[in-house]
Amino acid sequence: MNGEKENPTAIVKIDDREIQPAATLDASATLLGIISAAVQSPEINAEKVERLLAVYQTVEADNRKKVFFAALARLQAELPQIRKSGKIVDNKGGLRRYAKIEDIDKAIKPLLDKEGFAFSFDEKSVSANGNLFVISCTLSHKFGHSETKSITVP
């Protein structure tokens, strides 16, 4: 525009937030164009098309991962310290404090929503007597990448 060449490494903005390098978007679109042309060529067999699609899927997965981690970095910069208002007496009579789940939820939900994140939990028993559990949390981003972390607890 105005005869100026666009910067291929410019940042794409959505809702006033940086999302991903334009060059990455261009590479993905270019690759999709190549695949589209290859599919129409009689010289290209199904195996080659499958390999091209696999490369495209890898590029797209990498793009989603980059967007996920960029949003996660912005989220972490905004996360507040949460007051430990919960109390529990341990088996030795000592007092332990913890952040209540409702306080955590109230503090982080708006920030998660702002960056396009959602989370879900899962649990499963991993001991014969049912005293040991693995609790897993999956953090998903609106552009498709997710990460799951687990902890084993009594």
PDB file of N, CA, C and O in Angstrom, residues 44-111:
ATOM      1  N   ILE A  44       1.458 -36.429  -9.811  1.00  0.00           N
ATOM      2  CA  ILE A  44       1.633 -36.601  -8.363  1.00  0.00           C
ATOM      3  C   ILE A  44       0.749 -37.757  -7.898  1.00  0.00           C
ATOM      4  O   ILE A  44      -0.456 -37.750  -8.094  1.00  0.00           O
ATOM      5  N   ASN A  45       1.393 -38.735  -7.239  1.00  0.00           N
ATOM      6  CA  ASN A  45       0.626 -39.876  -6.746  1.00  0.00           C
ATOM      7  C   ASN A  45       0.137 -39.623  -5.316  1.00  0.00           C
ATOM      8  O   ASN A  45       0.529 -38.654  -4.665  1.00  0.00           O
ATOM      9  N   ALA A  46      -0.704 -40.516  -4.835  1.00  0.00           N
ATOM     10  CA  ALA A  46      -1.325 -40.364  -3.516  1.00  0.00           C
ATOM     11  C   ALA A  46      -0.288 -40.323  -2.398  1.00  0.00           C
ATOM     12  O   ALA A  46      -0.438 -39.573  -1.426  1.00  0.00           O
ATOM     13  N   GLU A  47       0.774 -41.094  -2.533  1.00  0.00           N
ATOM     14  CA  GLU A  47       1.816 -41.130  -1.502  1.00  0.00           C
ATOM     15  C   GLU A  47       2.477 -39.760  -1.336  1.00  0.00           C
ATOM     16  O   GLU A  47       2.711 -39.294  -0.218  1.00  0.00           O
ATOM     17  N   LYS A  48       2.757 -39.103  -2.440  1.00  0.00           N
ATOM     18  CA  LYS A  48       3.374 -37.770  -2.380  1.00  0.00           C
ATOM     19  C   LYS A  48       2.411 -36.753  -1.783  1.00  0.00           C
ATOM     20  O   LYS A  48       2.818 -35.890  -1.008  1.00  0.00           O
ATOM     21  N   VAL A  49       1.151 -36.860  -2.125  1.00  0.00           N
ATOM     22  CA  VAL A  49       0.148 -35.955  -1.557  1.00  0.00           C
ATOM     23  C   VAL A  49       0.060 -36.176  -0.049  1.00  0.00           C
ATOM     24  O   VAL A  49       0.001 -35.217   0.734  1.00  0.00           O
ATOM     25  N   GLU A  50       0.079 -37.423   0.382  1.00  0.00           N
ATOM     26  CA  GLU A  50       0.035 -37.731   1.815  1.00  0.00           C
ATOM     27  C   GLU A  50       1.238 -37.135   2.537  1.00  0.00           C
ATOM     28  O   GLU A  50       1.110 -36.601   3.638  1.00  0.00           O
ATOM     29  N   ARG A  51       2.418 -37.210   1.917  1.00  0.00           N
ATOM     30  CA  ARG A  51       3.621 -36.637   2.534  1.00  0.00           C
ATOM     31  C   ARG A  51       3.500 -35.121   2.624  1.00  0.00           C
ATOM     32  O   ARG A  51       3.875 -34.517   3.627  1.00  0.00           O
ATOM     33  N   LEU A  52       2.990 -34.500   1.566  1.00  0.00           N
ATOM     34  CA  LEU A  52       2.786 -33.046   1.597  1.00  0.00           C
ATOM     35  C   LEU A  52       1.787 -32.653   2.693  1.00  0.00           C
ATOM     36  O   LEU A  52       1.991 -31.674   3.412  1.00  0.00           O
ATOM     37  N   LEU A  53       0.721 -33.427   2.809  1.00  0.00           N
ATOM     38  CA  LEU A  53      -0.267 -33.147   3.861  1.00  0.00           C
ATOM     39  C   LEU A  53       0.340 -33.328   5.253  1.00  0.00           C
ATOM     40  O   LEU A  53       0.034 -32.566   6.164  1.00  0.00           O
ATOM     41  N   ALA A  54       1.203 -34.310   5.407  1.00  0.00           N
ATOM     42  CA  ALA A  54       1.873 -34.524   6.693  1.00  0.00           C
ATOM     43  C   ALA A  54       2.760 -33.330   7.044  1.00  0.00           C
ATOM     44  O   ALA A  54       2.790 -32.881   8.192  1.00  0.00           O
ATOM     45  N   VAL A  55       3.461 -32.798   6.048  1.00  0.00           N
ATOM     46  CA  VAL A  55       4.293 -31.605   6.276  1.00  0.00           C
ATOM     47  C   VAL A  55       3.395 -30.431   6.666  1.00  0.00           C
ATOM     48  O   VAL A  55       3.683 -29.694   7.612  1.00  0.00           O
ATOM     49  N   TYR A  56       2.290 -30.257   5.958  1.00  0.00           N
ATOM     50  CA  TYR A  56       1.354 -29.175   6.258  1.00  0.00           C
ATOM     51  C   TYR A  56       0.826 -29.300   7.689  1.00  0.00           C
ATOM     52  O   TYR A  56       0.776 -28.321   8.429  1.00  0.00           O
ATOM     53  N   GLN A  57       0.444 -30.516   8.082  1.00  0.00           N
ATOM     54  CA  GLN A  57      -0.071 -30.732   9.437  1.00  0.00           C
ATOM     55  C   GLN A  57       0.993 -30.416  10.487  1.00  0.00           C
ATOM     56  O   GLN A  57       0.686 -29.850  11.546  1.00  0.00           O
ATOM     57  N   THR A  58       2.242 -30.748  10.197  1.00  0.00           N
ATOM     58  CA  THR A  58       3.334 -30.432  11.118  1.00  0.00           C
ATOM     59  C   THR A  58       3.518 -28.929  11.245  1.00  0.00           C
ATOM     60  O   THR A  58       3.673 -28.400  12.351  1.00  0.00           O
ATOM     61  N   VAL A  59       3.480 -28.220  10.117  1.00  0.00           N
ATOM     62  CA  VAL A  59       3.615 -26.757  10.130  1.00  0.00           C
ATOM     63  C   VAL A  59       2.465 -26.137  10.923  1.00  0.00           C
ATOM     64  O   VAL A  59       2.667 -25.251  11.752  1.00  0.00           O
ATOM     65  N   GLU A  60       1.256 -26.623  10.686  1.00  0.00           N
ATOM     66  CA  GLU A  60       0.091 -26.093  11.404  1.00  0.00           C
ATOM     67  C   GLU A  60       0.194 -26.365  12.905  1.00  0.00           C
ATOM     68  O   GLU A  60      -0.121 -25.500  13.725  1.00  0.00           O
ATOM     69  N   ALA A  61       0.631 -27.551  13.287  1.00  0.00           N
ATOM     70  CA  ALA A  61       0.793 -27.888  14.703  1.00  0.00           C
ATOM     71  C   ALA A  61       1.837 -26.978  15.343  1.00  0.00           C
ATOM     72  O   ALA A  61       1.655 -26.506  16.466  1.00  0.00           O
ATOM     73  N   ASP A  62       2.932 -26.732  14.625  1.00  0.00           N
ATOM     74  CA  ASP A  62       3.960 -25.819  15.136  1.00  0.00           C
ATOM     75  C   ASP A  62       3.401 -24.411  15.305  1.00  0.00           C
ATOM     76  O   ASP A  62       3.683 -23.735  16.299  1.00  0.00           O
ATOM     77  N   ASN A  63       2.598 -23.963  14.350  1.00  0.00           N
ATOM     78  CA  ASN A  63       1.975 -22.638  14.446  1.00  0.00           C
ATOM     79  C   ASN A  63       1.069 -22.546  15.674  1.00  0.00           C
ATOM     80  O   ASN A  63       1.117 -21.568  16.422  1.00  0.00           O
ATOM     81  N   ARG A  64       0.243 -23.575  15.868  1.00  0.00           N
ATOM     82  CA  ARG A  64      -0.662 -23.577  17.024  1.00  0.00           C
ATOM     83  C   ARG A  64       0.125 -23.578  18.336  1.00  0.00           C
ATOM     84  O   ARG A  64      -0.251 -22.920  19.301  1.00  0.00           O
ATOM     85  N   LYS A  65       1.232 -24.298  18.350  1.00  0.00           N
ATOM     86  CA  LYS A  65       2.066 -24.354  19.555  1.00  0.00           C
ATOM     87  C   LYS A  65       2.695 -22.992  19.845  1.00  0.00           C
ATOM     88  O   LYS A  65       2.738 -22.545  20.995  1.00  0.00           O
ATOM     89  N   LYS A  66       3.167 -22.310  18.807  1.00  0.00           N
ATOM     90  CA  LYS A  66       3.750 -20.973  18.987  1.00  0.00           C
ATOM     91  C   LYS A  66       2.725 -19.999  19.532  1.00  0.00           C
ATOM     92  O   LYS A  66       3.015 -19.212  20.439  1.00  0.00           O
ATOM     93  N   VAL A  67       1.518 -20.037  18.997  1.00  0.00           N
ATOM     94  CA  VAL A  67       0.451 -19.150  19.466  1.00  0.00           C
ATOM     95  C   VAL A  67       0.101 -19.477  20.920  1.00  0.00           C
ATOM     96  O   VAL A  67      -0.084 -18.581  21.747  1.00  0.00           O
ATOM     97  N   PHE A  68       0.029 -20.766  21.259  1.00  0.00           N
ATOM     98  CA  PHE A  68      -0.257 -21.220  22.622  1.00  0.00           C
ATOM     99  C   PHE A  68       0.761 -20.635  23.602  1.00  0.00           C
ATOM    100  O   PHE A  68       0.399 -20.048  24.619  1.00  0.00           O
ATOM    101  N   PHE A  69       2.055 -20.805  23.284  1.00  0.00           N
ATOM    102  CA  PHE A  69       3.084 -20.352  24.221  1.00  0.00           C
ATOM    103  C   PHE A  69       3.189 -18.833  24.293  1.00  0.00           C
ATOM    104  O   PHE A  69       3.519 -18.290  25.348  1.00  0.00           O
ATOM    105  N   ALA A  70       2.891 -18.135  23.217  1.00  0.00           N
ATOM    106  CA  ALA A  70       2.863 -16.670  23.264  1.00  0.00           C
ATOM    107  C   ALA A  70       1.738 -16.204  24.184  1.00  0.00           C
ATOM    108  O   ALA A  70       1.926 -15.311  25.024  1.00  0.00           O
ATOM    109  N   ALA A  71       0.570 -16.823  24.060  1.00  0.00           N
ATOM    110  CA  ALA A  71      -0.559 -16.479  24.924  1.00  0.00           C
ATOM    111  C   ALA A  71      -0.272 -16.871  26.370  1.00  0.00           C
ATOM    112  O   ALA A  71      -0.617 -16.131  27.305  1.00  0.00           O
ATOM    113  N   LEU A  72       0.383 -18.008  26.579  1.00  0.00           N
ATOM    114  CA  LEU A  72       0.723 -18.451  27.928  1.00  0.00           C
ATOM    115  C   LEU A  72       1.696 -17.478  28.593  1.00  0.00           C
ATOM    116  O   LEU A  72       1.562 -17.162  29.778  1.00  0.00           O
ATOM    117  N   ALA A  73       2.658 -16.972  27.840  1.00  0.00           N
ATOM    118  CA  ALA A  73       3.608 -16.001  28.394  1.00  0.00           C
ATOM    119  C   ALA A  73       2.876 -14.724  28.824  1.00  0.00           C
ATOM    120  O   ALA A  73       3.156 -14.173  29.900  1.00  0.00           O
ATOM    121  N   ARG A  74       1.931 -14.260  27.999  1.00  0.00           N
ATOM    122  CA  ARG A  74       1.148 -13.070  28.372  1.00  0.00           C
ATOM    123  C   ARG A  74       0.301 -13.352  29.604  1.00  0.00           C
ATOM    124  O   ARG A  74       0.202 -12.523  30.511  1.00  0.00           O
ATOM    125  N   LEU A  75      -0.292 -14.551  29.659  1.00  0.00           N
ATOM    126  CA  LEU A  75      -1.115 -14.933  30.801  1.00  0.00           C
ATOM    127  C   LEU A  75      -0.291 -14.958  32.083  1.00  0.00           C
ATOM    128  O   LEU A  75      -0.687 -14.388  33.102  1.00  0.00           O
ATOM    129  N   GLN A  76       0.873 -15.591  32.034  1.00  0.00           N
ATOM    130  CA  GLN A  76       1.703 -15.713  33.230  1.00  0.00           C
ATOM    131  C   GLN A  76       2.159 -14.361  33.752  1.00  0.00           C
ATOM    132  O   GLN A  76       2.310 -14.175  34.954  1.00  0.00           O
ATOM    133  N   ALA A  77       2.348 -13.410  32.850  1.00  0.00           N
ATOM    134  CA  ALA A  77       2.752 -12.064  33.276  1.00  0.00           C
ATOM    135  C   ALA A  77       1.638 -11.363  34.049  1.00  0.00           C
ATOM    136  O   ALA A  77       1.911 -10.452  34.839  1.00  0.00           O
ATOM    137  N   GLU A  78       0.401 -11.785  33.848  1.00  0.00           N
ATOM    138  CA  GLU A  78      -0.741 -11.142  34.507  1.00  0.00           C
ATOM    139  C   GLU A  78      -1.284 -11.902  35.714  1.00  0.00           C
ATOM    140  O   GLU A  78      -2.104 -11.367  36.457  1.00  0.00           O
ATOM    141  N   LEU A  79      -0.866 -13.152  35.904  1.00  0.00           N
ATOM    142  CA  LEU A  79      -1.422 -13.939  37.003  1.00  0.00           C
ATOM    143  C   LEU A  79      -1.061 -13.333  38.362  1.00  0.00           C
ATOM    144  O   LEU A  79       0.108 -13.039  38.627  1.00  0.00           O
ATOM    145  N   PRO A  80      -2.052 -13.160  39.228  1.00  0.00           N
ATOM    146  CA  PRO A  80      -1.784 -12.580  40.548  1.00  0.00           C
ATOM    147  C   PRO A  80      -1.345 -13.640  41.552  1.00  0.00           C
ATOM    148  O   PRO A  80      -1.534 -14.839  41.334  1.00  0.00           O
ATOM    149  N   GLN A  81      -0.770 -13.173  42.647  1.00  0.00           N
ATOM    150  CA  GLN A  81      -0.548 -14.055  43.785  1.00  0.00           C
ATOM    151  C   GLN A  81      -1.908 -14.243  44.442  1.00  0.00           C
ATOM    152  O   GLN A  81      -2.667 -13.286  44.590  1.00  0.00           O
ATOM    153  N   ILE A  82      -2.229 -15.459  44.823  1.00  0.00           N
ATOM    154  CA  ILE A  82      -3.536 -15.731  45.408  1.00  0.00           C
ATOM    155  C   ILE A  82      -3.365 -15.996  46.892  1.00  0.00           C
ATOM    156  O   ILE A  82      -2.528 -16.808  47.307  1.00  0.00           O
ATOM    157  N   ARG A  83      -4.155 -15.272  47.668  1.00  0.00           N
ATOM    158  CA  ARG A  83      -4.076 -15.351  49.124  1.00  0.00           C
ATOM    159  C   ARG A  83      -4.457 -16.754  49.603  1.00  0.00           C
ATOM    160  O   ARG A  83      -5.406 -17.357  49.096  1.00  0.00           O
ATOM    161  N   LYS A  84      -3.693 -17.259  50.544  1.00  0.00           N
ATOM    162  CA  LYS A  84      -3.963 -18.585  51.114  1.00  0.00           C
ATOM    163  C   LYS A  84      -4.921 -18.412  52.296  1.00  0.00           C
ATOM    164  O   LYS A  84      -4.500 -18.285  53.441  1.00  0.00           O
ATOM    165  N   SER A  85      -6.202 -18.444  52.006  1.00  0.00           N
ATOM    166  CA  SER A  85      -7.205 -18.211  53.048  1.00  0.00           C
ATOM    167  C   SER A  85      -7.746 -19.511  53.638  1.00  0.00           C
ATOM    168  O   SER A  85      -8.453 -19.489  54.635  1.00  0.00           O
ATOM    169  N   GLY A  86      -7.440 -20.633  53.038  1.00  0.00           N
ATOM    170  CA  GLY A  86      -7.882 -21.918  53.570  1.00  0.00           C
ATOM    171  C   GLY A  86      -6.926 -22.417  54.645  1.00  0.00           C
ATOM    172  O   GLY A  86      -5.731 -22.135  54.613  1.00  0.00           O
ATOM    173  N   LYS A  87      -7.480 -23.150  55.614  1.00  0.00           N
ATOM    174  CA  LYS A  87      -6.658 -23.688  56.704  1.00  0.00           C
ATOM    175  C   LYS A  87      -7.017 -25.148  56.928  1.00  0.00           C
ATOM    176  O   LYS A  87      -8.173 -25.537  56.831  1.00  0.00           O
ATOM    177  N   ILE A  88      -5.989 -25.940  57.243  1.00  0.00           N
ATOM    178  CA  ILE A  88      -6.203 -27.346  57.583  1.00  0.00           C
ATOM    179  C   ILE A  88      -5.172 -27.739  58.638  1.00  0.00           C
ATOM    180  O   ILE A  88      -4.032 -27.284  58.613  1.00  0.00           O
ATOM    181  N   VAL A  89      -5.605 -28.563  59.582  1.00  0.00           N
ATOM    182  CA  VAL A  89      -4.704 -29.060  60.612  1.00  0.00           C
ATOM    183  C   VAL A  89      -4.224 -30.433  60.152  1.00  0.00           C
ATOM    184  O   VAL A  89      -5.030 -31.318  59.851  1.00  0.00           O
ATOM    185  N   ASP A  90      -2.881 -30.589  60.063  1.00  0.00           N
ATOM    186  CA  ASP A  90      -2.355 -31.875  59.609  1.00  0.00           C
ATOM    187  C   ASP A  90      -2.379 -32.897  60.742  1.00  0.00           C
ATOM    188  O   ASP A  90      -2.757 -32.581  61.878  1.00  0.00           O
ATOM    189  N   ASN A  91      -1.961 -34.130  60.465  1.00  0.00           N
ATOM    190  CA  ASN A  91      -2.042 -35.215  61.453  1.00  0.00           C
ATOM    191  C   ASN A  91      -1.080 -35.045  62.628  1.00  0.00           C
ATOM    192  O   ASN A  91      -1.137 -35.793  63.584  1.00  0.00           O
ATOM    193  N   LYS A  92      -0.202 -34.068  62.577  1.00  0.00           N
ATOM    194  CA  LYS A  92       0.712 -33.794  63.693  1.00  0.00           C
ATOM    195  C   LYS A  92       0.277 -32.550  64.472  1.00  0.00           C
ATOM    196  O   LYS A  92       1.006 -32.067  65.322  1.00  0.00           O
ATOM    197  N   GLY A  93      -0.885 -32.027  64.141  1.00  0.00           N
ATOM    198  CA  GLY A  93      -1.402 -30.856  64.846  1.00  0.00           C
ATOM    199  C   GLY A  93      -0.924 -29.536  64.264  1.00  0.00           C
ATOM    200  O   GLY A  93      -1.250 -28.476  64.795  1.00  0.00           O
ATOM    201  N   GLY A  94      -0.159 -29.581  63.197  1.00  0.00           N
ATOM    202  CA  GLY A  94       0.325 -28.344  62.575  1.00  0.00           C
ATOM    203  C   GLY A  94      -0.733 -27.733  61.664  1.00  0.00           C
ATOM    204  O   GLY A  94      -1.552 -28.434  61.081  1.00  0.00           O
ATOM    205  N   LEU A  95      -0.702 -26.422  61.577  1.00  0.00           N
ATOM    206  CA  LEU A  95      -1.653 -25.706  60.734  1.00  0.00           C
ATOM    207  C   LEU A  95      -1.041 -25.465  59.363  1.00  0.00           C
ATOM    208  O   LEU A  95       0.084 -24.974  59.252  1.00  0.00           O
ATOM    209  N   ARG A  96      -1.762 -25.805  58.339  1.00  0.00           N
ATOM    210  CA  ARG A  96      -1.309 -25.569  56.969  1.00  0.00           C
ATOM    211  C   ARG A  96      -2.330 -24.669  56.289  1.00  0.00           C
ATOM    212  O   ARG A  96      -3.520 -24.798  56.488  1.00  0.00           O
ATOM    213  N   ARG A  97      -1.806 -23.773  55.468  1.00  0.00           N
ATOM    214  CA  ARG A  97      -2.663 -22.850  54.743  1.00  0.00           C
ATOM    215  C   ARG A  97      -2.608 -23.181  53.258  1.00  0.00           C
ATOM    216  O   ARG A  97      -1.605 -23.676  52.763  1.00  0.00           O
ATOM    217  N   TYR A  98      -3.696 -22.912  52.556  1.00  0.00           N
ATOM    218  CA  TYR A  98      -3.763 -23.176  51.124  1.00  0.00           C
ATOM    219  C   TYR A  98      -4.711 -22.170  50.468  1.00  0.00           C
ATOM    220  O   TYR A  98      -5.558 -21.560  51.125  1.00  0.00           O
ATOM    221  N   ALA A  99      -4.531 -22.017  49.168  1.00  0.00           N
ATOM    222  CA  ALA A  99      -5.435 -21.160  48.404  1.00  0.00           C
ATOM    223  C   ALA A  99      -6.683 -21.974  48.072  1.00  0.00           C
ATOM    224  O   ALA A  99      -6.583 -23.097  47.574  1.00  0.00           O
ATOM    225  N   LYS A 100      -7.838 -21.423  48.353  1.00  0.00           N
ATOM    226  CA  LYS A 100      -9.096 -22.115  48.071  1.00  0.00           C
ATOM    227  C   LYS A 100      -9.348 -22.123  46.562  1.00  0.00           C
ATOM    228  O   LYS A 100      -9.041 -21.158  45.871  1.00  0.00           O
ATOM    229  N   ILE A 101      -9.938 -23.210  46.089  1.00  0.00           N
ATOM    230  CA  ILE A 101     -10.201 -23.355  44.667  1.00  0.00           C
ATOM    231  C   ILE A 101     -11.104 -22.238  44.147  1.00  0.00           C
ATOM    232  O   ILE A 101     -10.916 -21.744  43.038  1.00  0.00           O
ATOM    233  N   GLU A 102     -12.066 -21.804  44.941  1.00  0.00           N
ATOM    234  CA  GLU A 102     -12.948 -20.725  44.491  1.00  0.00           C
ATOM    235  C   GLU A 102     -12.197 -19.390  44.370  1.00  0.00           C
ATOM    236  O   GLU A 102     -12.507 -18.584  43.496  1.00  0.00           O
ATOM    237  N   ASP A 103     -11.180 -19.177  45.201  1.00  0.00           N
ATOM    238  CA  ASP A 103     -10.361 -17.965  45.088  1.00  0.00           C
ATOM    239  C   ASP A 103      -9.481 -18.024  43.842  1.00  0.00           C
ATOM    240  O   ASP A 103      -9.303 -17.026  43.144  1.00  0.00           O
ATOM    241  N   ILE A 104      -8.925 -19.205  43.576  1.00  0.00           N
ATOM    242  CA  ILE A 104      -8.109 -19.394  42.373  1.00  0.00           C
ATOM    243  C   ILE A 104      -8.969 -19.178  41.135  1.00  0.00           C
ATOM    244  O   ILE A 104      -8.593 -18.453  40.212  1.00  0.00           O
ATOM    245  N   ASP A 105     -10.138 -19.807  41.122  1.00  0.00           N
ATOM    246  CA  ASP A 105     -11.057 -19.704  39.984  1.00  0.00           C
ATOM    247  C   ASP A 105     -11.433 -18.243  39.709  1.00  0.00           C
ATOM    248  O   ASP A 105     -11.384 -17.788  38.565  1.00  0.00           O
ATOM    249  N   LYS A 106     -11.779 -17.523  40.743  1.00  0.00           N
ATOM    250  CA  LYS A 106     -12.186 -16.116  40.601  1.00  0.00           C
ATOM    251  C   LYS A 106     -11.045 -15.265  40.045  1.00  0.00           C
ATOM    252  O   LYS A 106     -11.262 -14.371  39.229  1.00  0.00           O
ATOM    253  N   ALA A 107      -9.829 -15.570  40.445  1.00  0.00           N
ATOM    254  CA  ALA A 107      -8.672 -14.775  40.019  1.00  0.00           C
ATOM    255  C   ALA A 107      -8.234 -15.078  38.591  1.00  0.00           C
ATOM    256  O   ALA A 107      -7.824 -14.170  37.865  1.00  0.00           O
ATOM    257  N   ILE A 108      -8.320 -16.342  38.185  1.00  0.00           N
ATOM    258  CA  ILE A 108      -7.726 -16.685  36.886  1.00  0.00           C
ATOM    259  C   ILE A 108      -8.708 -16.816  35.724  1.00  0.00           C
ATOM    260  O   ILE A 108      -8.304 -16.677  34.570  1.00  0.00           O
ATOM    261  N   LYS A 109      -9.975 -17.083  35.990  1.00  0.00           N
ATOM    262  CA  LYS A 109     -10.928 -17.290  34.886  1.00  0.00           C
ATOM    263  C   LYS A 109     -10.962 -16.121  33.896  1.00  0.00           C
ATOM    264  O   LYS A 109     -10.904 -16.355  32.686  1.00  0.00           O
ATOM    265  N   PRO A 110     -11.056 -14.877  34.348  1.00  0.00           N
ATOM    266  CA  PRO A 110     -11.086 -13.778  33.366  1.00  0.00           C
ATOM    267  C   PRO A 110      -9.795 -13.687  32.550  1.00  0.00           C
ATOM    268  O   PRO A 110      -9.824 -13.354  31.364  1.00  0.00           O
ATOM    269  N   LEU A 111      -8.665 -13.997  33.166  1.00  0.00           N
ATOM    270  CA  LEU A 111      -7.387 -13.942  32.467  1.00  0.00           C
ATOM    271  C   LEU A 111      -7.271 -15.074  31.447  1.00  0.00           C
ATOM    272  O   LEU A 111      -6.762 -14.877  30.340  1.00  0.00           O
TER     273      LEU A 111
END
